[in-house]
């Protein structure tokens, strides 16, 4: 890829916007919520809407009614397509839609054709970069009237076309994925050499990967100290080869933690986490043996569910607070064809410790039974 250049009109992030605009942010996940807050602080008139509720507008068409710039901060191409189908006939004639979603090149071209003035511009950076005004937009076209808004969020790299911008983002996330796995491998080597974890991180901060380690060090030393700013499931969507190593909803710092378990043993635990993250019980049916039971205390009373009774608890949709939920695998032990594992799940005010009995049946690992403690 060639011809990438930084547009000269991008202003310093430290300079407040002189041209307040009516901006709509559609999607209030990690990125969207941070962008809305940043633009409000820069004196833009910000309207928000999210599919799970909680925005300042009741509906997406209401949200875009007076917009000059609409920022799509959505998860994937399907979400972008659904929202654009809802709002495109209600967009003001001069409104510019800036799509920040990470999608494939073909998807970017398709989405750019859904409305007259769409700029495909995925971003490099997360919530910290938004707050500092140092995002990078990989723009597949000219920003036009959106230039002042993007300048209040960071800088723009001209990638020429939507397809090229989408490809550039995938290349960038591939580099991030490679770096994460390199740090993870280094921590595994350090543990094997009995190097104290804090000293290993001190050393890694002084290597070429220092910026990444510094940015994630608080989570590496105290994983529960702060919520995720970039969910591992989002990176898994962008880099399919990493999907087998990720737990939906956990911060990407989890990738920097040494792995001690065979990925095949972790497979049912990933499906279990995915079932919680999506509300789709089919993940649980794949994770558990059909004879499995889920047992624990609810409000002080012993409860035992069959697998189907447990699956009936899931609605098919993520929980409203899913963006703030966190899950991690704490321990996995294997002996021959049997194993045990524990997982911690932070679901709103509740913290669950789940204990699993694992069995390898017909060459695949499954959860035989689960018990849990709710705090």
Coordinates of C-alpha atoms in Angstrom, one line a residue:
X1 CA 0.0 0.0 0.0
X2 CA 1.4 3.4 -0.9
X3 CA 0.5 7.1 -1.0
X4 CA -0.5 7.5 2.7
X5 CA -0.2 11.0 3.8
X6 CA -1.3 13.1 6.7
X7 CA -3.8 15.8 5.7
X8 CA -2.4 19.3 6.4
X9 CA -5.8 20.7 7.7
X10 CA -5.6 18.6 10.9
X11 CA -5.3 21.0 13.8
X12 CA -3.5 20.5 17.1
X13 CA -5.5 18.4 19.6
X14 CA -4.8 21.0 22.2
X15 CA -6.6 23.7 20.3
X16 CA -10.4 24.0 21.0
X17 CA -12.7 23.9 18.0
X18 CA -13.7 27.3 16.7
X19 CA -16.5 25.8 14.5
X20 CA -19.0 24.1 16.7
X21 CA -21.1 21.7 14.7
X22 CA -24.2 19.5 15.3
X23 CA -22.7 16.0 15.6
X24 CA -24.5 12.7 16.1
X25 CA -22.8 9.7 17.6
X26 CA -24.5 6.4 16.8
X27 CA -23.2 3.7 19.0
X28 CA -22.0 4.2 22.6
X29 CA -19.6 1.4 23.2
X30 CA -16.1 2.1 24.5
X31 CA -15.1 4.2 21.5
X32 CA -18.5 5.9 20.8
X33 CA -19.0 7.0 24.4
X34 CA -15.5 8.5 24.6
X35 CA -15.9 10.3 21.3
X36 CA -19.2 11.8 22.4
X37 CA -17.7 13.1 25.6
X38 CA -14.7 14.5 23.8
X39 CA -16.7 16.4 21.2
X40 CA -19.1 17.8 23.9
X41 CA -16.0 19.0 25.8
X42 CA -14.9 20.7 22.5
X43 CA -18.2 22.6 22.4
X44 CA -19.9 20.7 19.6
X45 CA -23.6 20.1 19.9
X46 CA -23.7 16.3 20.4
X47 CA -26.7 14.0 20.1
X48 CA -26.2 10.3 20.9
X49 CA -28.1 7.1 20.3
X50 CA -27.3 3.5 20.9
X51 CA -29.2 0.3 20.1
X52 CA -29.2 -0.8 23.7
X53 CA -30.7 2.5 25.0
X54 CA -29.2 5.3 27.0
X55 CA -28.5 7.9 24.4
X56 CA -30.0 11.4 24.3
X57 CA -32.3 10.6 21.4
X58 CA -35.1 8.0 21.5
X59 CA -34.5 6.7 18.0
X60 CA -31.7 6.7 15.4
X61 CA -33.8 8.9 12.9
X62 CA -34.4 11.4 15.7
X63 CA -30.7 11.5 16.5
X64 CA -29.7 12.4 12.9
X65 CA -32.4 14.9 12.2
X66 CA -30.3 18.0 12.7
X67 CA -26.9 16.5 12.2
X68 CA -24.1 18.0 10.1
X69 CA -21.7 15.1 10.9
X70 CA -22.8 11.6 11.9
X71 CA -20.2 9.3 13.5
X72 CA -20.9 5.5 13.2
X73 CA -19.2 3.8 16.2
X74 CA -20.6 0.4 15.7
X75 CA -19.2 -3.2 16.1
X76 CA -19.3 -4.7 12.6
X77 CA -20.7 -4.4 9.0
X78 CA -24.0 -5.9 9.9
X79 CA -24.6 -3.3 12.6
X80 CA -23.6 -0.5 10.3
X81 CA -25.9 -1.8 7.6
X82 CA -28.9 -2.1 9.9
X83 CA -28.4 1.4 11.3
X84 CA -27.8 3.0 7.9
X85 CA -30.9 1.4 6.6
X86 CA -32.8 3.1 9.4
X87 CA -31.4 6.6 9.1
X88 CA -30.4 7.2 5.5
X89 CA -33.7 8.6 4.4
X90 CA -33.8 10.9 7.4
X91 CA -30.3 12.4 7.0
X92 CA -30.0 16.1 6.2
X93 CA -28.9 16.7 2.6
X94 CA -25.5 18.0 3.6
X95 CA -24.8 15.7 6.4
X96 CA -21.5 13.7 6.3
X97 CA -21.5 10.1 7.8
X98 CA -18.1 9.0 9.1
X99 CA -18.0 5.2 9.6
X100 CA -15.3 4.3 12.1
X101 CA -16.2 0.5 12.2
X102 CA -13.5 -2.0 11.4
X103 CA -14.8 -4.0 8.5
X104 CA -13.4 -5.9 5.5
X105 CA -12.5 -4.0 2.3
X106 CA -15.5 -5.3 0.3
X107 CA -17.8 -4.5 3.2
X108 CA -16.4 -0.9 3.3
X109 CA -17.2 -0.4 -0.3
X110 CA -20.8 -1.8 0.2
X111 CA -21.4 0.4 3.2
X112 CA -20.0 3.5 1.5
X113 CA -22.7 3.1 -1.2
X114 CA -25.6 3.2 1.2
X115 CA -25.8 7.0 1.5
X116 CA -24.6 9.9 -0.6
X117 CA -21.9 11.3 1.7
X118 CA -20.2 8.5 3.6
X119 CA -16.5 8.6 4.6
X120 CA -15.1 5.2 5.7
X121 CA -12.6 6.1 8.4
X122 CA -11.6 3.4 10.9
X123 CA -9.4 4.5 13.7
X124 CA -6.1 3.7 15.3
X125 CA -6.3 4.2 19.1
X126 CA -8.8 3.6 21.8
X127 CA -10.4 5.5 24.7
X128 CA -7.2 7.0 26.0
X129 CA -6.3 8.4 22.5
X130 CA -9.8 9.9 22.2
X131 CA -9.5 11.7 25.5
X132 CA -6.1 13.1 24.5
X133 CA -7.3 14.0 21.0
X134 CA -4.7 11.7 19.4
X135 CA -6.8 9.3 17.4
X136 CA -5.7 8.5 13.9
X137 CA -8.4 8.2 11.2
X138 CA -7.6 6.1 8.2
X139 CA -9.8 8.0 5.7
X140 CA -11.1 6.4 2.5
X141 CA -12.0 9.7 0.9
X142 CA -12.2 13.5 1.6
X143 CA -13.7 14.4 5.0
X144 CA -15.3 17.6 3.7
X145 CA -17.4 19.3 6.4
X146 CA -16.4 16.6 8.9
X147 CA -12.8 17.9 8.9
X148 CA -13.2 20.2 11.9
X149 CA -14.9 17.4 14.0
X150 CA -12.2 14.9 13.1
X151 CA -9.5 17.5 13.9
X152 CA -10.9 17.7 17.5
X153 CA -10.4 14.0 17.8
X154 CA -7.0 13.6 16.2
X155 CA -5.4 13.4 12.8
X156 CA -6.3 11.9 9.5
X157 CA -4.3 9.8 7.1
X158 CA -5.6 9.9 3.5
X159 CA -6.0 6.3 2.3
X160 CA -7.8 7.2 -0.9
X161 CA -10.7 4.7 -1.1
X162 CA -13.0 2.9 1.4
X163 CA -11.4 -0.4 0.5
X164 CA -7.9 0.8 1.1
X165 CA -8.8 2.4 4.4
X166 CA -10.4 -0.8 5.6
X167 CA -7.3 -2.8 4.5
X168 CA -5.0 -0.4 6.3
X169 CA -6.9 -0.9 9.5
X170 CA -6.7 -4.7 9.2
X171 CA -3.0 -4.4 8.6
X172 CA -2.6 -2.2 11.7
X173 CA -4.6 -4.6 13.9
X174 CA -2.5 -7.5 12.6
X175 CA 0.6 -5.7 13.9
X176 CA -1.1 -5.2 17.3
X177 CA -2.0 -8.9 17.4
X178 CA 1.6 -9.9 16.6
X179 CA 2.9 -7.5 19.3
X180 CA 0.5 -8.9 21.9
X181 CA 1.6 -12.4 21.2
X182 CA 5.3 -11.4 21.3
X183 CA 4.8 -9.9 24.8
X184 CA 2.9 -13.0 25.9
X185 CA 5.8 -15.2 24.7
X186 CA 8.3 -13.0 26.5
X187 CA 6.4 -13.3 29.8
X188 CA 6.2 -17.1 29.3
X189 CA 10.0 -17.2 28.9
X190 CA 10.5 -15.0 31.9
X191 CA 8.3 -17.3 34.1
X192 CA 10.3 -20.3 32.9
X193 CA 13.5 -18.6 33.9
X194 CA 12.0 -17.6 37.4
X195 CA 12.3 -13.9 36.6
X196 CA 9.9 -12.0 38.9
X197 CA 6.9 -10.7 37.1
X198 CA 7.5 -7.0 38.0
X199 CA 11.1 -7.2 36.8
X200 CA 10.1 -8.9 33.6
X201 CA 7.7 -6.0 32.9
X202 CA 10.4 -3.5 33.8
X203 CA 12.6 -5.1 31.2
X204 CA 9.9 -5.3 28.6
X205 CA 9.2 -1.6 29.0
X206 CA 12.7 -0.9 27.8
X207 CA 12.3 -2.9 24.6
X208 CA 10.8 -2.1 21.3
X209 CA 7.4 -3.2 22.8
X210 CA 7.7 -0.7 25.7
X211 CA 4.8 1.5 24.6
X212 CA 2.4 -1.4 24.6
X213 CA 3.6 -2.8 28.0
X214 CA 3.4 0.7 29.6
X215 CA -0.1 1.2 28.3
X216 CA -1.3 -2.1 29.7
X217 CA 0.8 -2.4 32.8
X218 CA -1.9 -1.5 35.3
X219 CA -4.0 -4.3 34.0
X220 CA -1.1 -6.7 33.8
X221 CA -0.4 -6.2 37.5
X222 CA -4.0 -5.8 38.7
X223 CA -6.3 -7.2 36.0
X224 CA -9.5 -6.1 37.8
X225 CA -8.4 -2.5 38.6
X226 CA -10.0 -0.9 35.5
X227 CA -12.5 -1.8 32.9
X228 CA -11.4 -2.8 29.4
X229 CA -10.7 -0.1 26.9
X230 CA -10.4 -2.5 24.0
X231 CA -12.3 -5.8 24.3
X232 CA -10.5 -8.9 23.2
X233 CA -13.6 -10.1 21.2
X234 CA -13.3 -6.9 19.1
X235 CA -9.7 -7.7 18.2
X236 CA -10.8 -11.3 17.5
X237 CA -13.3 -10.0 15.0
X238 CA -10.6 -8.1 13.2
X239 CA -7.9 -10.7 13.3
X240 CA -9.6 -14.1 12.8
X241 CA -6.4 -16.0 13.6
X242 CA -6.5 -14.8 17.2
X243 CA -10.1 -15.8 17.7
X244 CA -9.1 -19.1 19.4
X245 CA -7.2 -17.3 22.1
X246 CA -9.7 -14.7 23.2
X247 CA -12.5 -14.5 25.7
X248 CA -15.3 -12.2 24.6
X249 CA -15.4 -9.0 26.8
X250 CA -12.0 -9.4 28.4
X251 CA -9.5 -6.7 27.9
X252 CA -6.7 -7.3 25.3
X253 CA -4.2 -7.3 28.2
X254 CA -5.3 -10.9 28.6
X255 CA -3.3 -11.7 25.5
X256 CA -0.2 -10.6 27.2
X257 CA -0.6 -13.1 30.0
X258 CA 1.3 -16.4 29.6
X259 CA -0.7 -19.3 28.4
X260 CA -0.3 -22.6 30.4
X261 CA -3.1 -24.6 28.8
X262 CA -3.6 -26.5 25.6
X263 CA -5.8 -24.3 23.4
X264 CA -8.1 -27.3 22.9
X265 CA -8.7 -27.4 26.6
X266 CA -9.7 -23.7 26.6
X267 CA -12.1 -24.2 23.7
X268 CA -15.2 -25.0 25.8
X269 CA -14.3 -22.2 28.2
X270 CA -14.2 -19.7 25.3
X271 CA -17.6 -21.0 24.1
X272 CA -18.9 -20.6 27.6
X273 CA -17.7 -17.0 27.8
X274 CA -19.2 -16.3 24.3
X275 CA -22.6 -17.6 25.4
X276 CA -22.6 -15.0 28.2
X277 CA -21.3 -12.3 26.0
X278 CA -23.9 -12.8 23.2
X279 CA -26.8 -14.3 25.1
X280 CA -26.8 -17.2 22.5
X281 CA -27.3 -20.5 24.2
X282 CA -25.9 -22.4 21.3
X283 CA -22.4 -21.6 22.6
X284 CA -23.3 -23.3 25.9
X285 CA -24.7 -26.4 24.1
X286 CA -21.3 -26.7 22.4
X287 CA -19.3 -26.0 25.5
X288 CA -21.1 -28.5 27.8
X289 CA -21.8 -32.2 27.6
X290 CA -25.5 -32.9 27.2
X291 CA -25.6 -34.5 30.6
X292 CA -24.0 -31.5 32.4
X293 CA -25.5 -29.8 35.4
X294 CA -25.0 -26.3 36.7
X295 CA -25.2 -26.0 40.5
X296 CA -24.8 -23.3 43.1
X297 CA -26.6 -21.2 45.7
X298 CA -29.1 -18.5 44.6
X299 CA -30.3 -16.3 47.4
X300 CA -29.0 -18.9 49.9
X301 CA -30.9 -21.8 48.3
X302 CA -29.3 -24.7 46.4
X303 CA -30.1 -24.8 42.7
X304 CA -29.4 -27.5 40.2
X305 CA -30.1 -27.0 36.5
X306 CA -29.9 -29.4 33.6
X307 CA -28.2 -28.1 30.5
X308 CA -31.5 -27.2 28.8
X309 CA -32.8 -25.5 32.0
X310 CA -29.6 -23.5 32.1
X311 CA -29.8 -22.6 28.4
X312 CA -33.4 -21.4 28.8
X313 CA -32.0 -18.5 31.0
X314 CA -30.4 -16.9 27.9
X315 CA -32.5 -14.6 25.7
X316 CA -30.4 -14.6 22.5
X317 CA -29.3 -11.0 23.0
X318 CA -26.4 -9.5 25.0
X319 CA -27.1 -8.1 28.4
X320 CA -27.6 -4.3 28.3
X321 CA -24.4 -3.8 30.3
X322 CA -22.3 -6.2 28.3
X323 CA -19.7 -3.6 27.3
X324 CA -18.8 -3.2 31.0
X325 CA -18.7 -6.9 31.8
X326 CA -15.4 -8.8 32.2
X327 CA -14.4 -12.4 32.2
X328 CA -11.1 -14.3 32.7
X329 CA -9.9 -17.8 33.0
X330 CA -7.9 -18.0 36.2
X331 CA -6.6 -21.6 36.3
X332 CA -6.6 -24.7 34.2
X333 CA -5.2 -28.1 35.3
X334 CA -5.2 -31.2 33.2
X335 CA -4.4 -34.9 33.9
X336 CA -4.9 -37.2 31.0
X337 CA -8.5 -37.0 29.7
X338 CA -9.8 -35.0 32.7
X339 CA -9.3 -31.5 33.9
X340 CA -10.5 -28.6 36.1
X341 CA -10.8 -24.9 35.5
X342 CA -11.9 -21.8 37.3
X343 CA -13.2 -18.5 35.8
X344 CA -14.1 -15.1 37.3
X345 CA -17.0 -13.2 35.7
X346 CA -17.7 -9.6 36.6
X347 CA -21.4 -9.0 35.7
X348 CA -22.5 -5.6 36.9
X349 CA -22.4 -5.6 40.7
X350 CA -22.1 -9.4 40.9
X351 CA -18.8 -11.3 40.8
X352 CA -19.1 -15.0 39.9
X353 CA -16.4 -17.6 40.5
X354 CA -17.2 -20.6 38.2
X355 CA -15.6 -24.0 38.7
X356 CA -15.6 -26.5 35.9
X357 CA -15.0 -30.3 35.6
X358 CA -13.6 -30.9 32.1
X359 CA -13.5 -34.2 30.1
X360 CA -12.0 -35.1 26.7
X361 CA -14.7 -37.0 24.9
X362 CA -14.2 -38.3 21.3
X363 CA -11.1 -36.1 21.0
X364 CA -12.8 -32.8 22.1
X365 CA -12.8 -31.1 25.5
X366 CA -16.2 -30.4 27.0
X367 CA -17.5 -29.1 30.3
X368 CA -19.0 -32.1 32.3
X369 CA -20.3 -30.0 35.2
X370 CA -20.2 -26.5 36.6
X371 CA -20.5 -25.1 40.1
X372 CA -20.4 -21.4 41.0
X373 CA -20.2 -18.9 43.8
X374 CA -21.9 -15.5 43.5
X375 CA -20.5 -12.6 45.5

